[in-house]
DNA sequence: GCGACAAATGATAGCGCTGTCATTTGCGGT
DNA sequence: ACCGCAAATGACAGCGCTATCATTTGTCGC
């Protein structure tokens, strides 16, 4: 194949395929999108021309002409946190077979950055938008409402969602952990986590349930959201016999820190994480955790973007999984 | 703000902002892209109109008109593997400040699917493409060469790269692990991993170095690429005293499987992973591993897409980190 | 062969924005 | 006031494809 036939200023266009196959451009378009509508002989002629030219459809142009991008915007705090990676996986695995692509963006837990990312995503006119949590700013929320596309808030159950929800009750999850600690005789509790709204709700539930169980007020440590912070937090938890870490990664760090401090788990202190990452089942001692199916959240969110059937608020729930860490 | 002013058929357009501000459309465009080129009074008038209408630029149209998408396509085997998530993070953190977005796709380690994803990504006309590994099919490679955009192959050092490379020598990494095992007296080695080209190269280096060290031929187990397979693999490794797992996740599973089988690590069997995930430093016993800086691979790849300065082949190397698992 | 209808193909306009050249406006110097 | 130049703004065409209506072609029944 002689490359001189390719548009020297760029990649081959649909018009060039049409000229080569001796048909009009719209027929080439039909071969790509609606092949059953084209006579077999014509279709084969066009397909040969496409193959010879190495034609790759231009979805930028097609999206503009059709007012459809066939893409979904996805905004997560960070892709490096495995629980969100599972959600992205669920979203992608659900939408890709339906012909939808994923435009990914990260907020890094920063409100201003989240707003900027929402704007950047919306500029690309995704047909829907899925985000972890809810917009942190009024401007962000306004932008999403104005966009007039399906919006799914995940990993939480907001009282005034913009559109659809696929999440679980963070406050109830925190309460369940505190009640569990009380039921196994833990008296001095603590919570370690970040300062995002979801961690705040887990803390609120944890605190309230501890109060209701007659335990002394739990301690809250607000940390950076990585395992290293969990390691360091162990030093501030002397005397605490039950610690709820806002996510499993923090819990892994905490376990290492406690081990280094010579505190036995679960004999001296119980540890519960959140997320039920697979690693938690493999380490020693195995991690007790609040099981959240991040991938199911993603799948559900994906389905909520493409279908208006059924409820728009899905509570996927959680369950407390008690393993060796207490 | 009365919503009736918004285009009832969709979101506000640049033309509507122009009409509202009493300027021509190209002036609105300039306010968005080149604000210093517009007189202050005019700019403020336009900005007010944009704000009142809730105007969000349409990058679909802008991309077509300017022949620039300001996006980079990223193809990884799976986002759920932490080492690739780190790379995505590195890519995103490097490109986002430069105004580039990430179009993400996953191959799920399937050749046909990889080719389909490459085509889907290229249809969106990314200005560059970054992929883990190299194209598995000739058609995929041809597509990329034809696209005429910067292409970065990562996590490997291909002999005939399409354009640029940001990776490390997988074969040498495998060899280093075998030599390490030999140096600490391991005699019967094994390798567990998937069947992708990179795992194959790790195995080849491992096998060759073991031969050169006079050890009996190592055993290779080809597994599903998840921790669960690592757990199960322990049953097939009786009598082996040194096991190299193709990645850390597999190693975590293997450690659990060995623990369940009553085999002590490192007394009975040494285990080395690959990737140096943070969790490996936190668990007990701490994991020996081949350190690969996935995030640095991503950052380097990101820079290779936006700059043609300097070498196009970057070997980020690796290092063997010996911890408690041997 | 003719007419009716369906299948197949083509013509037209335009999606929302921008590269580029043209025109207008403003400023400073004489 | 006039001229030259730079800054600011506008006009025009079109990026590559597709929605939609129009036209052509093919098939079947009489």
XYZ file of C-alpha atoms (C1' of nucleotides) in Angstrom:
712
model
C 0.000 0.000 0.000
C 1.454 3.271 -1.178
C 1.261 5.790 1.635
C 1.128 8.695 -0.780
C -2.597 8.042 -1.020
C -3.066 9.116 2.582
C -3.914 12.731 3.145
C -0.398 14.246 3.524
C -1.760 16.709 6.060
C -3.288 14.113 8.340
C -5.086 10.834 8.549
C -7.438 9.598 5.843
C -10.905 11.100 5.943
C -14.286 9.608 5.234
C -14.418 11.697 2.067
C -11.262 10.076 0.798
C -12.657 6.623 1.446
C -15.786 7.658 -0.445
C -13.790 8.867 -3.439
C -11.767 5.690 -3.501
C -14.820 3.449 -3.278
C -16.793 5.566 -5.736
C -19.668 6.312 -3.386
C -20.882 9.366 -1.521
C -19.473 10.173 1.927
C -22.704 9.386 3.715
C -22.575 5.844 2.362
C -19.188 5.361 3.956
C -20.644 6.699 7.166
C -23.471 4.175 6.885
C -21.061 1.303 6.338
C -19.394 2.260 9.622
C -22.551 2.884 11.683
C -25.380 0.982 9.972
C -23.806 -1.730 7.802
C -27.108 -3.565 7.343
C -28.453 -0.578 5.472
C -25.907 -0.885 2.712
C -25.962 -3.371 -0.163
C -23.353 -6.094 0.226
C -21.413 -5.240 -2.936
C -21.285 -1.570 -1.988
C -20.312 -2.373 1.573
C -17.426 -4.602 0.471
C -16.141 -1.935 -1.895
C -16.179 0.582 0.922
C -14.599 -1.780 3.434
C -11.787 -2.504 0.996
C -11.164 1.196 0.528
C -11.144 1.751 4.287
C -8.702 -1.063 4.801
C -6.375 0.111 2.035
C -6.361 3.670 3.365
C -6.138 2.606 7.010
C -9.168 4.729 7.772
C -9.938 5.333 11.450
C -13.220 7.151 11.983
C -12.946 10.618 13.492
C -15.155 10.573 16.563
C -14.418 14.229 17.221
C -16.221 15.168 14.020
C -18.839 12.483 14.448
C -19.601 13.595 17.970
C -20.116 17.173 16.882
C -22.335 16.260 13.948
C -24.421 13.765 15.910
C -24.448 15.619 19.242
C -23.268 12.405 20.884
C -19.839 11.619 22.318
C -20.592 8.119 23.555
C -18.407 8.797 26.526
C -18.951 9.067 30.256
C -16.952 11.381 32.482
C -15.593 9.791 35.648
C -14.205 11.863 38.512
C -12.498 10.084 41.420
C -10.336 11.443 44.248
C -7.386 9.335 43.103
C -6.962 6.337 40.886
C -4.189 5.060 43.145
C -6.638 4.091 45.885
C -7.651 0.515 45.138
C -11.262 1.004 46.232
C -11.775 3.653 43.574
C -9.823 1.659 41.007
C -12.341 -1.142 41.536
C -15.150 1.308 40.920
C -13.530 2.577 37.734
C -13.153 -1.028 36.650
C -16.835 -1.682 37.289
C -17.848 1.444 35.377
C -15.589 0.660 32.456
C -16.553 -3.004 32.265
C -20.227 -2.023 32.185
C -20.031 0.808 29.667
C -17.430 -0.463 27.245
C -19.579 -3.310 25.870
C -22.256 -0.672 25.224
C -19.845 1.367 23.140
C -19.078 4.026 25.746
C -15.625 5.331 26.552
C -14.389 6.683 29.877
C -12.971 10.183 30.328
C -11.109 10.000 33.615
C -10.195 12.833 35.949
C -8.918 13.071 39.533
C -9.647 15.630 42.214
C -6.947 14.634 44.687
C -9.448 15.431 47.452
C -9.162 19.158 46.681
C -12.381 21.149 46.344
C -11.085 23.741 43.905
C -9.429 21.108 41.799
C -12.586 19.044 41.777
C -14.526 21.984 40.411
C -11.922 22.576 37.749
C -11.976 18.927 36.753
C -15.756 18.924 36.529
C -15.588 21.867 34.154
C -12.853 20.213 32.128
C -14.877 17.007 31.885
C -18.094 18.810 30.926
C -16.264 20.728 28.203
C -15.845 17.404 26.452
C -19.609 16.877 26.522
C -19.761 13.427 28.129
C -23.216 11.876 27.910
C -23.164 11.240 31.650
C -20.976 11.901 34.626
C -20.105 9.652 37.518
C -18.293 10.970 40.557
C -17.125 9.645 43.885
C -19.017 11.607 46.505
C -20.925 14.787 45.743
C -19.760 18.140 44.392
C -17.817 19.955 47.090
C -18.756 23.413 45.788
C -22.048 25.055 44.884
C -20.581 26.037 41.522
C -19.690 22.434 40.782
C -23.183 21.282 41.656
C -24.729 24.061 39.551
C -22.569 23.084 36.587
C -23.719 19.482 36.817
C -27.392 20.384 37.133
C -27.093 22.699 34.162
C -25.392 20.136 32.009
C -28.639 18.244 31.679
C -26.968 14.840 31.550
C -27.331 11.826 33.847
C -25.189 12.308 36.960
C -24.423 9.536 39.429
C -22.991 10.297 42.857
C -21.316 7.258 44.365
C -19.786 6.043 47.621
C -22.350 7.943 49.658
C -26.109 8.495 49.998
C -26.556 12.276 49.593
C -29.820 13.795 50.847
C -30.174 16.069 47.817
C -28.553 14.259 44.926
C -28.319 15.953 41.559
C -29.752 12.919 39.828
C -28.852 9.340 40.671
C -27.037 7.645 43.517
C -25.120 4.378 43.851
C -23.631 4.191 47.310
C -24.010 3.147 50.903
C -24.631 4.731 54.282
C -21.255 5.857 55.619
C -22.717 6.958 58.942
C -24.364 3.608 59.505
C -21.114 1.877 58.620
C -19.259 3.847 61.274
C -21.984 3.082 63.815
C -21.802 -0.626 63.029
C -18.079 -0.656 63.743
C -18.496 1.102 67.088
C -21.280 -1.262 68.098
C -19.119 -4.205 67.151
C -16.261 -2.883 69.257
C -18.632 -2.382 72.208
C -20.003 -5.893 71.799
C -16.530 -7.454 72.066
C -15.618 -5.387 75.095
C -13.558 -2.591 73.589
C -13.861 0.510 75.777
C -11.540 3.191 74.428
C -12.095 3.723 70.778
C -10.413 5.791 68.096
C -11.040 6.692 64.450
C -8.347 7.533 61.915
C -9.150 8.985 58.507
C -9.020 11.946 56.174
C -11.146 15.070 56.254
C -13.387 14.369 53.286
C -17.176 14.321 53.780
C -17.460 10.545 53.631
C -14.832 10.044 56.337
C -16.666 12.675 58.342
C -19.869 10.676 58.149
C -18.145 7.465 59.166
C -16.775 9.344 62.163
C -20.177 10.794 63.038
C -21.785 7.374 63.068
C -18.872 5.876 64.988
C -18.975 8.636 67.591
C -22.719 8.512 68.075
C -22.898 4.741 68.412
C -20.027 4.772 70.904
C -21.904 7.349 72.983
C -25.079 5.335 72.813
C -23.156 2.257 73.962
C -21.974 4.177 77.027
C -18.348 4.227 75.961
C -16.155 7.220 76.579
C -15.955 9.577 73.594
C -13.765 8.134 70.871
C -10.624 9.922 69.671
C -10.483 11.167 66.093
C -7.197 11.540 64.212
C -7.374 13.383 60.898
C -4.544 12.118 58.702
C -3.149 12.162 55.246
C -4.866 9.458 53.280
C -2.083 6.934 52.844
C -0.769 3.893 54.599
C 2.280 5.767 55.868
C 0.036 8.004 57.918
C -1.500 4.868 59.373
C 1.930 3.685 60.463
C 2.634 6.948 62.236
C -0.810 7.121 63.836
C -0.043 4.108 66.015
C 2.091 6.342 68.230
C -0.941 8.513 69.051
C -3.190 5.623 69.953
C -1.631 4.424 73.198
C -4.315 3.140 75.515
C -6.873 2.771 72.745
C -8.235 -0.747 72.377
C -10.403 -0.372 69.296
C -9.434 1.601 66.187
C -11.581 2.151 63.106
C -9.568 3.161 60.084
C -11.515 5.028 57.387
C -10.181 2.726 54.717
C -8.198 -0.491 54.405
C -5.012 1.172 53.202
C -4.872 3.206 56.429
C -5.598 0.041 58.369
C -2.646 -1.772 56.765
C -0.394 1.055 57.824
C -1.846 1.085 61.302
C -1.234 -2.630 61.683
C 2.415 -2.148 60.785
C 2.729 0.753 63.196
C 1.147 -1.211 66.020
C 3.415 -4.144 65.293
C 6.437 -1.860 65.503
C 5.142 -0.416 68.775
C 4.892 -3.920 70.207
C 1.109 -3.783 70.518
C -0.585 -7.081 69.719
C -3.533 -7.247 67.386
C -6.176 -8.282 68.371
C -5.110 -9.002 71.952
C -4.236 -5.403 72.876
C -6.131 -3.511 70.229
C -8.714 -4.356 67.633
C -8.508 -2.874 64.151
C -11.265 -2.530 61.591
C -10.792 -1.057 58.130
C -13.208 -0.190 55.354
C -13.383 -1.428 51.790
C -12.602 -5.141 52.055
C -9.616 -4.993 49.728
C -8.461 -8.413 48.744
C -5.116 -7.924 50.478
C -6.972 -7.754 53.772
C -7.822 -11.432 53.450
C -4.247 -12.394 52.644
C -2.207 -10.660 55.302
C -1.568 -11.960 58.774
C -3.547 -11.250 60.880
C -6.452 -11.053 58.390
C -8.185 -7.687 58.477
C -11.623 -7.051 59.871
C -13.318 -4.558 57.631
C -16.516 -2.994 56.444
C -17.165 -4.713 53.160
C -17.952 -2.303 50.338
C -18.183 -3.707 46.848
C -16.451 -0.933 44.942
C -16.755 -2.731 41.669
C -20.496 -3.244 42.163
C -20.801 0.481 42.863
C -19.146 1.097 39.527
C -21.322 -1.359 37.652
C -24.460 0.086 39.202
C -23.387 3.629 38.445
C -22.626 2.646 34.875
C -26.094 1.192 34.439
C -27.697 4.286 35.990
C -26.122 6.428 33.265
C -27.520 4.464 30.361
C -30.947 3.557 31.688
C -33.678 5.666 33.192
C -35.689 2.585 34.203
C -36.164 1.832 37.879
C -35.058 3.716 40.978
C -32.410 6.413 40.782
C -31.172 5.820 44.300
C -29.457 2.521 44.923
C -28.149 1.636 48.342
C -25.699 -1.199 47.847
C -25.252 -1.486 51.581
C -22.264 -2.760 53.465
C -21.469 -5.564 55.845
C -19.113 -5.878 58.730
C -16.629 -8.674 58.149
C -14.955 -9.780 61.358
C -11.604 -11.444 60.839
C -8.433 -11.782 62.910
C -7.686 -8.111 63.650
C -10.756 -7.925 65.830
C -30.644 33.869 36.504
C -33.612 32.927 34.339
C -32.924 29.586 32.719
C -35.135 30.472 29.767
C -32.151 32.295 28.323
C -30.322 29.023 27.880
C -30.654 27.375 24.534
C -33.704 25.125 25.113
C -32.187 22.471 22.882
C -28.933 22.221 24.779
C -26.257 24.109 26.592
C -25.355 27.713 25.827
C -23.119 28.199 22.830
C -20.311 30.616 22.186
C -22.560 32.385 19.695
C -25.122 33.037 22.412
C -22.493 34.481 24.682
C -21.374 36.703 21.829
C -24.880 37.958 21.196
C -25.391 38.653 24.874
C -22.111 40.522 25.203
C -22.554 42.352 21.910
C -19.344 41.072 20.328
C -18.491 38.628 17.583
C -18.097 34.942 18.364
C -14.376 34.928 17.742
C -13.948 37.540 20.476
C -15.613 35.225 22.966
C -13.309 32.491 21.774
C -10.352 34.800 22.370
C -11.509 35.639 25.884
C -11.477 31.917 26.640
C -8.173 31.035 24.944
C -6.156 34.271 24.700
C -7.524 36.696 27.310
C -4.524 39.040 27.033
C -5.491 39.766 23.444
C -8.798 41.301 24.445
C -9.372 44.782 25.834
C -10.244 44.721 29.531
C -13.686 46.291 29.145
C -14.603 43.884 26.368
C -13.261 40.938 28.297
C -15.289 41.781 31.366
C -18.442 42.155 29.315
C -17.860 38.741 27.801
C -16.988 37.114 31.123
C -20.185 38.459 32.629
C -22.206 37.046 29.766
C -20.491 33.667 30.131
C -21.167 33.605 33.830
C -24.809 34.573 33.453
C -25.393 31.942 30.803
C -23.339 29.278 32.573
C -21.300 28.818 29.417
C -19.035 25.766 29.309
C -16.816 25.692 26.220
C -17.461 22.859 23.812
C -14.159 21.091 23.358
C -15.672 18.737 20.830
C -16.221 21.627 18.457
C -13.004 23.329 19.442
C -11.001 20.186 18.883
C -12.403 19.741 15.400
C -11.843 23.345 14.404
C -8.337 23.526 15.844
C -7.274 19.961 15.000
C -6.227 19.557 18.617
C -7.917 17.487 21.328
C -5.462 18.225 24.124
C -5.894 14.700 25.307
C -3.661 11.671 25.590
C -4.912 8.115 25.167
C -3.807 5.675 27.854
C -4.173 1.921 27.452
C -3.414 -0.340 30.416
C -4.135 -4.038 31.000
C -6.301 -3.214 34.018
C -6.718 -0.240 36.274
C -7.299 -2.534 39.225
C -3.643 -3.557 39.374
C -1.959 -1.059 41.665
C 1.259 -0.901 39.658
C -0.633 0.351 36.619
C -2.759 2.665 38.722
C 0.470 4.308 39.885
C 1.505 4.763 36.280
C -1.844 6.301 35.368
C -1.418 8.616 38.320
C 2.029 9.648 37.134
C 0.755 10.265 33.614
C -2.229 12.250 34.795
C -0.274 14.330 37.304
C 2.221 15.245 34.593
C -0.206 16.069 31.813
C -3.041 17.716 33.688
C -1.059 20.836 34.656
C -0.216 21.188 30.953
C -3.894 21.186 30.058
C -4.089 17.632 28.780
C -6.855 15.177 29.621
C -6.597 11.398 29.842
C -8.713 9.034 27.737
C -8.434 5.713 29.541
C -8.957 2.226 28.128
C -8.230 -1.291 29.355
C -7.171 -4.386 27.426
C -7.718 -6.966 30.164
C -4.591 -8.719 28.810
C -6.522 -9.781 25.687
C -4.847 -9.200 22.316
C -8.021 -8.738 20.293
C -9.473 -6.441 22.888
C -6.271 -4.435 22.996
C -6.470 -3.865 19.264
C -10.103 -2.826 19.527
C -9.282 -0.399 22.336
C -6.416 1.111 20.358
C -8.791 1.760 17.482
C -11.402 3.208 19.831
C -8.814 5.490 21.417
C -7.412 6.647 18.064
C -10.921 7.447 16.816
C -10.961 10.182 19.437
C -7.799 11.657 17.971
C -5.636 11.858 21.086
C -2.502 13.916 20.575
C -0.409 11.055 21.918
C -0.839 7.523 23.138
C 0.737 5.754 26.070
C 0.394 2.040 26.540
C 1.628 -0.603 28.960
C 3.777 -2.960 26.920
C 3.776 -3.010 23.122
C 0.996 -3.725 20.646
C 0.207 -7.433 20.701
C -0.938 -7.512 17.072
C 0.610 -6.290 13.829
C -2.585 -4.420 13.039
C -2.404 -2.570 16.354
C 1.191 -1.579 15.699
C 0.351 -0.479 12.160
C -2.500 1.656 13.429
C -0.223 3.407 15.882
C 2.494 4.055 13.325
C -0.054 5.433 10.900
C -1.595 7.732 13.454
C 1.460 9.949 13.309
C 1.267 10.928 16.976
C 3.785 10.431 19.776
C 3.517 6.876 21.141
C 5.128 5.724 24.373
C 5.502 2.043 25.204
C 6.008 1.487 28.897
C 6.885 -1.249 31.400
C 9.266 -2.867 28.929
C 12.210 -2.072 26.624
C 11.038 -3.188 23.160
C 13.715 -3.731 20.501
C 11.645 -2.059 17.767
C 9.547 0.558 19.488
C 7.044 2.580 17.499
C 8.349 5.825 18.912
C 9.335 6.307 22.540
C 9.947 4.033 25.485
C 9.735 4.478 29.257
C 10.421 1.140 30.890
C 12.892 -1.275 32.346
C 14.545 -4.573 31.435
C 12.174 -7.336 32.514
C 14.623 -10.065 31.557
C 17.391 -8.539 33.629
C 14.987 -8.194 36.546
C 14.194 -11.901 36.418
C 17.871 -12.742 36.215
C 18.635 -10.576 39.237
C 16.087 -12.434 41.310
C 17.502 -15.839 40.349
C 21.026 -14.703 41.137
C 19.875 -13.386 44.451
C 18.228 -16.703 45.297
C 21.399 -18.551 44.312
C 23.515 -16.243 46.431
C 21.475 -16.991 49.556
C 21.561 -20.715 48.957
C 18.211 -21.372 47.332
C 18.475 -24.403 45.063
C 15.024 -25.248 43.726
C 13.422 -22.232 42.231
C 10.013 -21.483 40.785
C 8.342 -18.613 38.926
C 4.639 -17.781 39.053
C 3.036 -15.299 36.705
C 0.723 -14.657 33.779
C 1.323 -15.331 30.101
C 1.821 -11.756 28.925
C 5.080 -10.842 27.134
C 6.532 -8.991 30.120
C 6.025 -11.958 32.446
C 7.563 -14.121 29.754
C 10.674 -11.976 29.735
C 10.968 -12.072 33.521
C 10.758 -15.842 33.305
C 13.371 -16.020 30.543
C 15.849 -14.024 32.583
C 15.057 -15.986 35.709
C 15.485 -19.305 33.930
C 18.731 -18.362 32.235
C 20.364 -16.976 35.357
C 19.380 -20.046 37.331
C 20.993 -22.237 34.675
C 24.120 -20.129 34.711
C 24.260 -20.433 38.483
C 24.198 -24.214 38.146
C 20.796 -24.612 39.732
C 18.343 -27.160 38.486
C 15.832 -25.763 35.976
C 13.237 -23.614 37.726
C 9.525 -24.506 37.568
C 7.167 -22.075 35.845
C 3.507 -21.829 36.788
C 1.291 -19.785 34.466
C -1.603 -18.399 36.484
C -4.480 -16.014 36.423
C -3.139 -12.602 37.379
C -4.678 -12.143 40.810
C -3.789 -12.770 44.402
C -6.205 -15.709 44.636
C -4.149 -17.591 42.093
C -1.116 -16.925 44.224
C -2.839 -18.521 47.188
C -3.633 -21.643 45.198
C -0.177 -21.838 43.658
C 1.383 -22.648 47.012
C 0.062 -26.192 46.705
C 2.102 -26.741 43.535
C 5.340 -25.460 45.004
C 6.159 -28.168 47.483
C 9.885 -28.640 47.687
C 10.643 -25.269 46.089
C 12.772 -23.022 48.253
C 12.758 -19.842 46.194
C 9.748 -18.436 44.362
C 9.701 -15.359 42.145
C 6.191 -13.972 41.684
C 5.712 -11.849 38.556
C 4.124 -9.083 40.589
C 3.531 -8.155 44.215
C -0.183 -8.967 44.205
C 0.629 -12.556 43.263
C 3.301 -12.578 45.945
C 0.804 -11.508 48.625
C -1.434 -14.386 47.644
C 1.468 -16.787 47.610
C 2.495 -15.730 51.116
C -1.014 -16.458 52.364
C -1.035 -19.820 50.619
C 2.335 -20.781 52.064
C 1.220 -19.712 55.520
C -1.871 -21.912 55.193
C 0.310 -24.813 54.064
C 2.474 -24.402 57.146
C 5.545 -23.401 55.182
C 7.623 -20.747 56.890
C 8.834 -17.707 55.017
C 11.780 -17.148 54.719
C 12.981 -20.229 56.648
C 11.502 -22.839 54.308
C 10.991 -20.769 51.190
C 12.007 -17.350 50.002
C 9.558 -15.157 48.127
C 10.287 -12.195 45.879
C 7.650 -10.108 44.156
C 7.835 -7.317 41.617
C 6.589 -3.762 41.799
C 7.408 -2.663 45.347
C 3.843 -1.823 46.252
C 3.643 0.061 49.499
C 1.712 -2.737 51.153
C 4.770 -4.952 50.772
C 6.579 -2.799 53.333
C 3.710 -2.978 55.790
C 2.833 -6.626 55.955
C 4.563 -9.215 58.093
C 6.920 -10.567 56.942
C 7.879 -7.579 54.758
C 8.095 -8.479 51.104
C 11.298 -8.709 49.108
C 10.619 -7.327 45.685
C 11.973 -5.884 42.491
C 11.420 -2.172 42.883
C 9.767 -0.579 39.885
C 8.650 3.011 40.180
C 5.354 2.801 38.347
C 4.564 6.434 38.983
C 7.937 7.528 37.603
C 7.228 5.466 34.492
C 3.997 7.402 34.119
C 5.632 10.785 34.651
C 8.376 9.963 32.166
C 5.900 8.719 29.607
C 3.842 11.858 30.055
C 6.853 14.051 29.403
C 7.816 11.995 26.345
C 4.446 12.795 24.788
C 4.758 16.545 25.088
C 8.462 17.032 24.370
C 10.627 15.794 21.539
C 13.792 16.984 23.302
C 16.298 14.412 24.462
C 16.357 10.638 24.132
C 13.210 8.730 23.194
C 14.229 5.627 25.067
C 14.352 5.907 28.831
C 15.387 2.959 30.944
C 14.198 3.727 34.457
C 15.853 0.583 35.721
C 14.918 -1.495 38.724
C 16.471 -2.569 41.972
C 16.195 -5.669 44.051
C 14.927 -4.850 47.523
C 15.616 -7.626 49.983
C 13.317 -7.625 52.974
C 12.011 -10.334 55.331
C 10.518 -12.778 52.807
C 13.991 -13.596 51.540
C -44.541 -3.439 -19.352
C -46.334 -0.679 -15.592
C -47.159 0.783 -10.914
C -46.375 0.548 -6.027
C -43.354 0.077 -2.571
C -39.073 -0.750 -0.221
C -34.212 -0.611 -0.308
C -30.282 1.881 -1.392
C -27.899 5.917 -2.260
C -27.113 10.868 -2.579
C -27.612 16.120 -1.661
C -27.794 19.569 1.590
C -27.030 22.067 5.600
C -24.875 22.548 9.635
C -22.995 20.821 14.379
C -19.797 24.811 17.607
C -15.801 26.496 17.256
C -11.186 28.458 15.342
C -7.197 29.617 11.872
C -6.359 33.260 9.155
C -6.850 37.293 6.709
C -9.330 41.810 6.672
C -10.983 45.829 8.838
C -11.520 49.052 12.478
C -10.029 51.571 16.396
C -6.822 53.800 19.381
C -2.485 55.918 20.441
C 1.642 58.579 19.855
C 4.535 61.603 17.219
C 5.010 65.339 14.112
C -5.140 67.484 12.044
C -2.732 63.835 9.806
C -0.034 59.694 9.453
C 1.905 55.354 10.855
C 1.682 51.618 13.567
C -0.077 48.419 16.896
C -3.938 46.630 19.251
C -8.437 45.034 18.982
C -12.172 43.185 16.673
C -14.665 41.058 12.898
C -15.621 38.198 8.469
C -15.107 34.099 6.276
C -14.459 29.438 5.403
C -14.219 25.112 6.970
C -12.678 21.249 10.322
C -14.957 15.721 9.319
C -18.843 13.908 9.939
C -24.164 13.068 10.216
C -29.432 14.136 10.509
C -32.772 14.487 7.337
C -35.082 14.920 3.234
C -34.726 13.824 -1.800
C -33.760 10.881 -5.515
C -32.634 6.631 -7.684
C -32.729 1.761 -8.123
C -34.561 -2.782 -7.569
C -38.247 -6.088 -6.720
C -42.753 -7.940 -6.887
C -47.462 -8.377 -8.385
C -50.739 -7.701 -11.914
